[in-house]
Coordinates of C-alpha atoms in Angstrom, one line a residue:
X1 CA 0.0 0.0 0.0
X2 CA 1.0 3.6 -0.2
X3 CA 1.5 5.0 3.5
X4 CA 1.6 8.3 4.3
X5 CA 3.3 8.3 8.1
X6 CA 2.3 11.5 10.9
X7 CA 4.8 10.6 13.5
X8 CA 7.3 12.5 16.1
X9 CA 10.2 11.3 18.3
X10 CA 11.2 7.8 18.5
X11 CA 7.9 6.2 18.7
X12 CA 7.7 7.7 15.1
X13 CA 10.8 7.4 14.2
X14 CA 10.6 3.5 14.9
X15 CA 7.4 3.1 12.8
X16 CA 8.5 5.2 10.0
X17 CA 11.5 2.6 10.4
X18 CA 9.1 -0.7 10.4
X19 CA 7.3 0.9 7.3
X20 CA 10.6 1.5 5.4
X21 CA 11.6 -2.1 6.0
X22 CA 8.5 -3.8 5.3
X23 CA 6.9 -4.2 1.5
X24 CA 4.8 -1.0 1.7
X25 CA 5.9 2.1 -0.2
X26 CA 6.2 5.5 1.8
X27 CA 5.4 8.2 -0.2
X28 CA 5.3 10.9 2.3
X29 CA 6.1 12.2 5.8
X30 CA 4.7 14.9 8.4
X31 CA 6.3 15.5 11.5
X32 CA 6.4 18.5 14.5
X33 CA 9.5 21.2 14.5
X34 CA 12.3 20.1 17.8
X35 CA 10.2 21.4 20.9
X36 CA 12.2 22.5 24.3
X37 CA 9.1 20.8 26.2
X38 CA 11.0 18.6 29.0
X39 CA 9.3 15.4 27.7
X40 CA 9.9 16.1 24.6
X41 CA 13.4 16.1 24.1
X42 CA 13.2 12.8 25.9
X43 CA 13.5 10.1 23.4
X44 CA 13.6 12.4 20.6
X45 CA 15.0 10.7 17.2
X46 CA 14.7 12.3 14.2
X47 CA 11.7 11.4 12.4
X48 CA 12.4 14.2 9.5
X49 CA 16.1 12.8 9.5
X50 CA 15.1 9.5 9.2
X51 CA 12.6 10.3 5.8
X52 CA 15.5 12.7 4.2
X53 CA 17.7 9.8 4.3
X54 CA 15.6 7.2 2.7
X55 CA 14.4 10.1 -0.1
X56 CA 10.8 10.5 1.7
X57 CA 9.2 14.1 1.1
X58 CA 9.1 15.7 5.0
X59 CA 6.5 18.4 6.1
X60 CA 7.3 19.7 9.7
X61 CA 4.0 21.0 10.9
X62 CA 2.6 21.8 14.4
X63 CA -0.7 21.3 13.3
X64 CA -2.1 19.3 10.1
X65 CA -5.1 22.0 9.6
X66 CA -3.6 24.1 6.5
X67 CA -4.2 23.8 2.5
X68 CA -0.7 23.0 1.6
X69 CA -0.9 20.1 3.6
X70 CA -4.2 19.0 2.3
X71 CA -3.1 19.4 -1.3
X72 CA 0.0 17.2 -0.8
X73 CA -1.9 14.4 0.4
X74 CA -4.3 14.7 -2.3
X75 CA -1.4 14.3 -4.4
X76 CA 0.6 11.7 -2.0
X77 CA -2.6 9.5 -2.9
X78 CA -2.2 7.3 0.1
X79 CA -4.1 4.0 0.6
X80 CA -3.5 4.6 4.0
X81 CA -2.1 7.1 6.7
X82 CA 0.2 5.6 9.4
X83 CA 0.2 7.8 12.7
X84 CA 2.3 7.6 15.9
X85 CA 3.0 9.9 18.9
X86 CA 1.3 12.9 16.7
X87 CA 0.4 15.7 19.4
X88 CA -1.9 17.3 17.9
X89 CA -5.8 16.6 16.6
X90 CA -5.8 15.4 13.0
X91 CA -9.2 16.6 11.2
X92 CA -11.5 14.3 9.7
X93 CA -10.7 15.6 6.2
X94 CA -7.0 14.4 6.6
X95 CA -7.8 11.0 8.4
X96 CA -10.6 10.3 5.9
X97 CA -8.5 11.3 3.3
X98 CA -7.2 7.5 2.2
X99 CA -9.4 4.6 1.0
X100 CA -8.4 2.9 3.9
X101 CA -8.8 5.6 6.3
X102 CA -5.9 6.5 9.2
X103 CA -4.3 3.8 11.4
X104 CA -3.1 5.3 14.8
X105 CA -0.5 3.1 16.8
X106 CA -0.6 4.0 20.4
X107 CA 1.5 2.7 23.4
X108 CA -1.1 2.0 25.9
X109 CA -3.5 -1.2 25.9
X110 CA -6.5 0.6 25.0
X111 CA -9.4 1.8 26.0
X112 CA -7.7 2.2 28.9
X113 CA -4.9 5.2 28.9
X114 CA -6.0 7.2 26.0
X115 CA -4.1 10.6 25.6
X116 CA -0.4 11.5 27.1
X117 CA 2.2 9.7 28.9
X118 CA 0.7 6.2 29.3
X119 CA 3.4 3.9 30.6
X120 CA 3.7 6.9 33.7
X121 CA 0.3 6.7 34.2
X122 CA 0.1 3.1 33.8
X123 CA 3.1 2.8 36.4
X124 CA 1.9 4.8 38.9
X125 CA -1.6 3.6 38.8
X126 CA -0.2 -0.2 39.2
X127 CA -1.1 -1.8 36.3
X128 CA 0.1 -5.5 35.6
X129 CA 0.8 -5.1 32.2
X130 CA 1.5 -2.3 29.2
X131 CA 1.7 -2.5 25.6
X132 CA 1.1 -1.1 22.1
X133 CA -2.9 -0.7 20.1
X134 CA -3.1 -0.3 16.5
X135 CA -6.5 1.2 15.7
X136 CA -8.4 2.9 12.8
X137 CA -8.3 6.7 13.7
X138 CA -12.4 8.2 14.0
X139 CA -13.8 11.1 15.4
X140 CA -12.6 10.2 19.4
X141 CA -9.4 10.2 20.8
X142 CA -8.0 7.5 20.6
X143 CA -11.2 5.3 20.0
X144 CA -11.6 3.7 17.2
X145 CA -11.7 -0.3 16.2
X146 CA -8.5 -2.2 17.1
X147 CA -7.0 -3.7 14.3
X148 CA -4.1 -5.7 16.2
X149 CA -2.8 -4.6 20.1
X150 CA 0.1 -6.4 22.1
X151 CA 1.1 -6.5 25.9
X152 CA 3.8 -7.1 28.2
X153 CA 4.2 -7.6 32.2
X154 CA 5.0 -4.8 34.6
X155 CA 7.4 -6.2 36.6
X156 CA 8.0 -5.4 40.2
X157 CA 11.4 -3.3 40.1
X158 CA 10.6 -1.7 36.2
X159 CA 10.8 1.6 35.7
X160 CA 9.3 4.0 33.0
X161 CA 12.6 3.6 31.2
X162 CA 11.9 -0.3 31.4
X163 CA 8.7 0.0 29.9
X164 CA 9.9 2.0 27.1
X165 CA 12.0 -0.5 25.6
X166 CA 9.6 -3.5 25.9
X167 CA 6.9 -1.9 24.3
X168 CA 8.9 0.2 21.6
X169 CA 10.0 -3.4 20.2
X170 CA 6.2 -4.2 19.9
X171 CA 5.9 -1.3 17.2
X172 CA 6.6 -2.6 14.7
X173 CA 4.7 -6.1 14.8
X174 CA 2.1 -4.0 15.7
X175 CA 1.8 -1.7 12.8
X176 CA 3.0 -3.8 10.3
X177 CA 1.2 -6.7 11.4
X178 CA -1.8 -4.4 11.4
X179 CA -1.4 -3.1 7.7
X180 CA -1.2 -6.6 6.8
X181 CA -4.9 -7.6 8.2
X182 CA -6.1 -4.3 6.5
X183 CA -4.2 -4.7 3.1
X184 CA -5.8 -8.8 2.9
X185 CA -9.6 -7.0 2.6
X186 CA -10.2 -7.2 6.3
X187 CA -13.0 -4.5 7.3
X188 CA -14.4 -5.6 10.4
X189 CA -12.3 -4.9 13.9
X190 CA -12.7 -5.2 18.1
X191 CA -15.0 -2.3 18.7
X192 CA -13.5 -0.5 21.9
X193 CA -15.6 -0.8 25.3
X194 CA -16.2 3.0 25.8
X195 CA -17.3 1.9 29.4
X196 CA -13.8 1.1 30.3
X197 CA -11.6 4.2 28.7
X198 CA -9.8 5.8 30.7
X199 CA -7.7 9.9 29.3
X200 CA -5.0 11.1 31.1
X201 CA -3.2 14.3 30.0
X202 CA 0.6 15.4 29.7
X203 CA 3.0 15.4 32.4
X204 CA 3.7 18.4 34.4
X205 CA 6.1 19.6 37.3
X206 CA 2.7 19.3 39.6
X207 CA 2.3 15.6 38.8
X208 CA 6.3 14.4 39.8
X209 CA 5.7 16.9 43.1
X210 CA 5.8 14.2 46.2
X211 CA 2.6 14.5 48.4
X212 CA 4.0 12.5 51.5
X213 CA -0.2 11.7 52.2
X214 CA 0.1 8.8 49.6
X215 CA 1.2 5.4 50.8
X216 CA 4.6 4.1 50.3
X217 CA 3.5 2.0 47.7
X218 CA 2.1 4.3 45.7
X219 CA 5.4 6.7 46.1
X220 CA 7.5 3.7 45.5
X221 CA 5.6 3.7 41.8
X222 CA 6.1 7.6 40.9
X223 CA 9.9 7.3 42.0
X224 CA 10.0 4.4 39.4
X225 CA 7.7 5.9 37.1
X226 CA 10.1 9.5 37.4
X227 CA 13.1 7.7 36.5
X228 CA 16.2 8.9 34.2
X229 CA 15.8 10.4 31.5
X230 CA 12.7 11.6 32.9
X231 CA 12.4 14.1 35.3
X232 CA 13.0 13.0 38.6
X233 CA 10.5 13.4 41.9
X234 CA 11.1 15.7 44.3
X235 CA 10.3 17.1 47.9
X236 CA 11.8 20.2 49.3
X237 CA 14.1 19.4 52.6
X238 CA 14.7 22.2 55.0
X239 CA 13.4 24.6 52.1
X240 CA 15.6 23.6 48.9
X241 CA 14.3 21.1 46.6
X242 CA 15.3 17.3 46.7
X243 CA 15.5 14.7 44.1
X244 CA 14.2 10.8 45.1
X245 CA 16.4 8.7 42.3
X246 CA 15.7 5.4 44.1
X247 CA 13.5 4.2 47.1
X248 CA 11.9 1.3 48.1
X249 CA 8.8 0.1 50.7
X250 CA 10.0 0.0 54.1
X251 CA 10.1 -3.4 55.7
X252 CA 9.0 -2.7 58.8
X253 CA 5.7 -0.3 59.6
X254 CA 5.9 3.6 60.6
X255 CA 3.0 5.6 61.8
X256 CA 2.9 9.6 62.3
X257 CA 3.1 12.8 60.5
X258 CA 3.5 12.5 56.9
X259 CA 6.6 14.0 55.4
X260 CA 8.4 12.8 58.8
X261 CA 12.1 12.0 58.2
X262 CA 12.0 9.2 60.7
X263 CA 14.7 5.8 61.1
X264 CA 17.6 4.5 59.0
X265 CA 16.6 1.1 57.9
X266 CA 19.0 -1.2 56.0
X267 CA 21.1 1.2 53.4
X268 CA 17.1 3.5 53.3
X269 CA 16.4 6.6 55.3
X270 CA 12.4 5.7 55.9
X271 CA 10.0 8.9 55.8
X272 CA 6.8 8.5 57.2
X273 CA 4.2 8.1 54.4
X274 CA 0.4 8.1 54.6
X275 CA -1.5 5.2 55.7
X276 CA -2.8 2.4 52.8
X277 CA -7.1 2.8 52.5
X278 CA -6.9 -0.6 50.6
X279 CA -4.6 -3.0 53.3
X280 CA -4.6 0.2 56.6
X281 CA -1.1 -0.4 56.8
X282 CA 1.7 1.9 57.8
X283 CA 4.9 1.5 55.2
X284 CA 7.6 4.2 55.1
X285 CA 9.2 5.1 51.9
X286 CA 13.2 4.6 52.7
X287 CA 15.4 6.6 50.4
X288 CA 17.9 5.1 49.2
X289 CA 19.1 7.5 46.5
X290 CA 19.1 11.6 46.1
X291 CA 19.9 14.8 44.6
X292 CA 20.3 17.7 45.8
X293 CA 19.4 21.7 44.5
X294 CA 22.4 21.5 43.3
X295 CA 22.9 19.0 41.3
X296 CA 25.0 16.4 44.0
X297 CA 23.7 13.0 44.0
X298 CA 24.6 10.9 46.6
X299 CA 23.3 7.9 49.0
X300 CA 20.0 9.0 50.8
X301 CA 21.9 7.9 54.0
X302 CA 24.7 10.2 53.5
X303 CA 22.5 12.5 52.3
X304 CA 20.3 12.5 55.5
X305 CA 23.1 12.9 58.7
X306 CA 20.6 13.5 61.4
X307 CA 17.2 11.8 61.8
X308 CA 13.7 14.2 62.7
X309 CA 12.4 17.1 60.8
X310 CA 9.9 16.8 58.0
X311 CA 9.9 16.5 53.7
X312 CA 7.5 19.2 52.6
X313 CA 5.9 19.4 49.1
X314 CA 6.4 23.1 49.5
X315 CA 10.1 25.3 50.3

């Protein structure tokens, strides 16, 4: 078929890849301009680059709304558009636009995590298992029929980092395996359970802020979820802001005052966290791993020479 690809970063960039090594024929690209956005240099190969050296025709657009780029699809004639990791709202004039419509591959195990930053969200939240959806693009985000979707575990000690390589290997399977189904004559695809979508939206400073009311468990997740190259979560400590690179459950139960910077446990400083609705257990979350305002990491237990005082969400 003749794909026409929308795609940014390396979720783009690897299904632009998939679609220059499979028997398809790409006949043009449309990608964003570089952004300074914190996520967004995060990951960040060249989708543009990666056309231009293969002989593709690149347009770098913000927004697919103009007549330019109508009139060069006309004249792309795609069977078939191929979206990934496109930040913007595609009109139903472009995704209509091929005889086969607009496939959009997104890394979350839809319905549930439509919208920005799944595998965070999915991390924090607990989920047992992430992967990639391939589904015809309609009117919704990120709701139309799935054409082909893949998953892998969560396991216990992954990070977000973790989960970016095992599902950025399901891309291509996904996408090509999807074009496939569509290109043997296959209309008919699994109709999304609206009942059971969830939308979550981009990741801010707010969202890596630590709020020492949560239980341990939950912390645990958003240090793991916050991990390199993202941006890390932090607490302030006698008014200057503090990194958590690592940090585990405490073994042993701690009650009191949220925030409390409490008892050296094994090579983990534990801070009192809030209680657990679900079990009404006390955990700490030991630190075992910070940074400091100025840019020093070092072991939580050097870090922290004195027990008492409190980890604030606020200098």
């Amino acid at each position: 078929m003749r794909v026409v690809m929308f795609g940014y970063q390396t979720w783009g960039h690897r299904t632009l890849r998939a679609l220059l090594d499979s028997e398809h024929d790409v006949v043009l690209v449309v990608t964003h301009p570089k952004s300074e956005h914190a996520y967004e240099k995060i990951w960040s190969d060249s989708v543009a680059d990666l056309a231009e050296a293969n002989g593709v025709p690149v347009l770098i657009r913000d927004r697919p709304d103009d007549e330019e780029l109508f009139r060069r699809l006309e004249e792309a004639a795609p069977d078939i558009i191929v979206a990934n990791n496109w930040r913007t709202w595609i009109p139903p004039r472009v995704f209509a636009l091929p005889r086969h419509g607009t496939l959009n591959v997104h890394d979350s195990l839809l319905p549930k995590y439509a919208g920005f930053s799944p595998l965070i969200w999915a991390l924090i939240n607990g989920e047992s298992e992430v992967g990639v959806t391939a589904h015809m693009m309609n009117d919704e985000l990120d709701a139309g029929d799935i054409v082909r979707q893949e998953a892998v575990p969560v396991g216990p000690a992954d990070t977000t980092t973790d989960l970016f390589h095992k599902t950025v290997g399901l891309i291509a399977p996904v996408t090509i395996g999807a074009l496939d189904l569509i290109a043997s004559g296959r209309t008919e695809f699994t109709k999304q359970d609206r009942s059971r979508a969830s939308f979550f939206h981009k990741r801010s400073e707010e969202d890596i802020r630590i709020d020492w009311n949560w239980p341990a468990e939950d912390l645990e997740r958003l240090v793991r979820a916050q991990s390199e190259p993202y941006p890390s979560a932090f607490t302030f400590h006698r008014g200057k802001r503090l990194e958590v690179l690592a940090a585990r459950v405490s073994e042993n139960r701690y009650g009191g005052t949220p925030g409390r910077v409490f008892y050296r446990e094994g090579d983990g400083v534990v801070i009192v966290a809030g209680t657990d609705a679900r079990t009404g257990r006390n955990r700490g979350l030991a630190l075992t791993r910070v940074r400091t305002e100025d840019g020093r990491e070092m072991a939580a237990a050097e870090y922290f020479t004195t027990m008492g005082g409190y980890l604030t969400g606020r200098p």
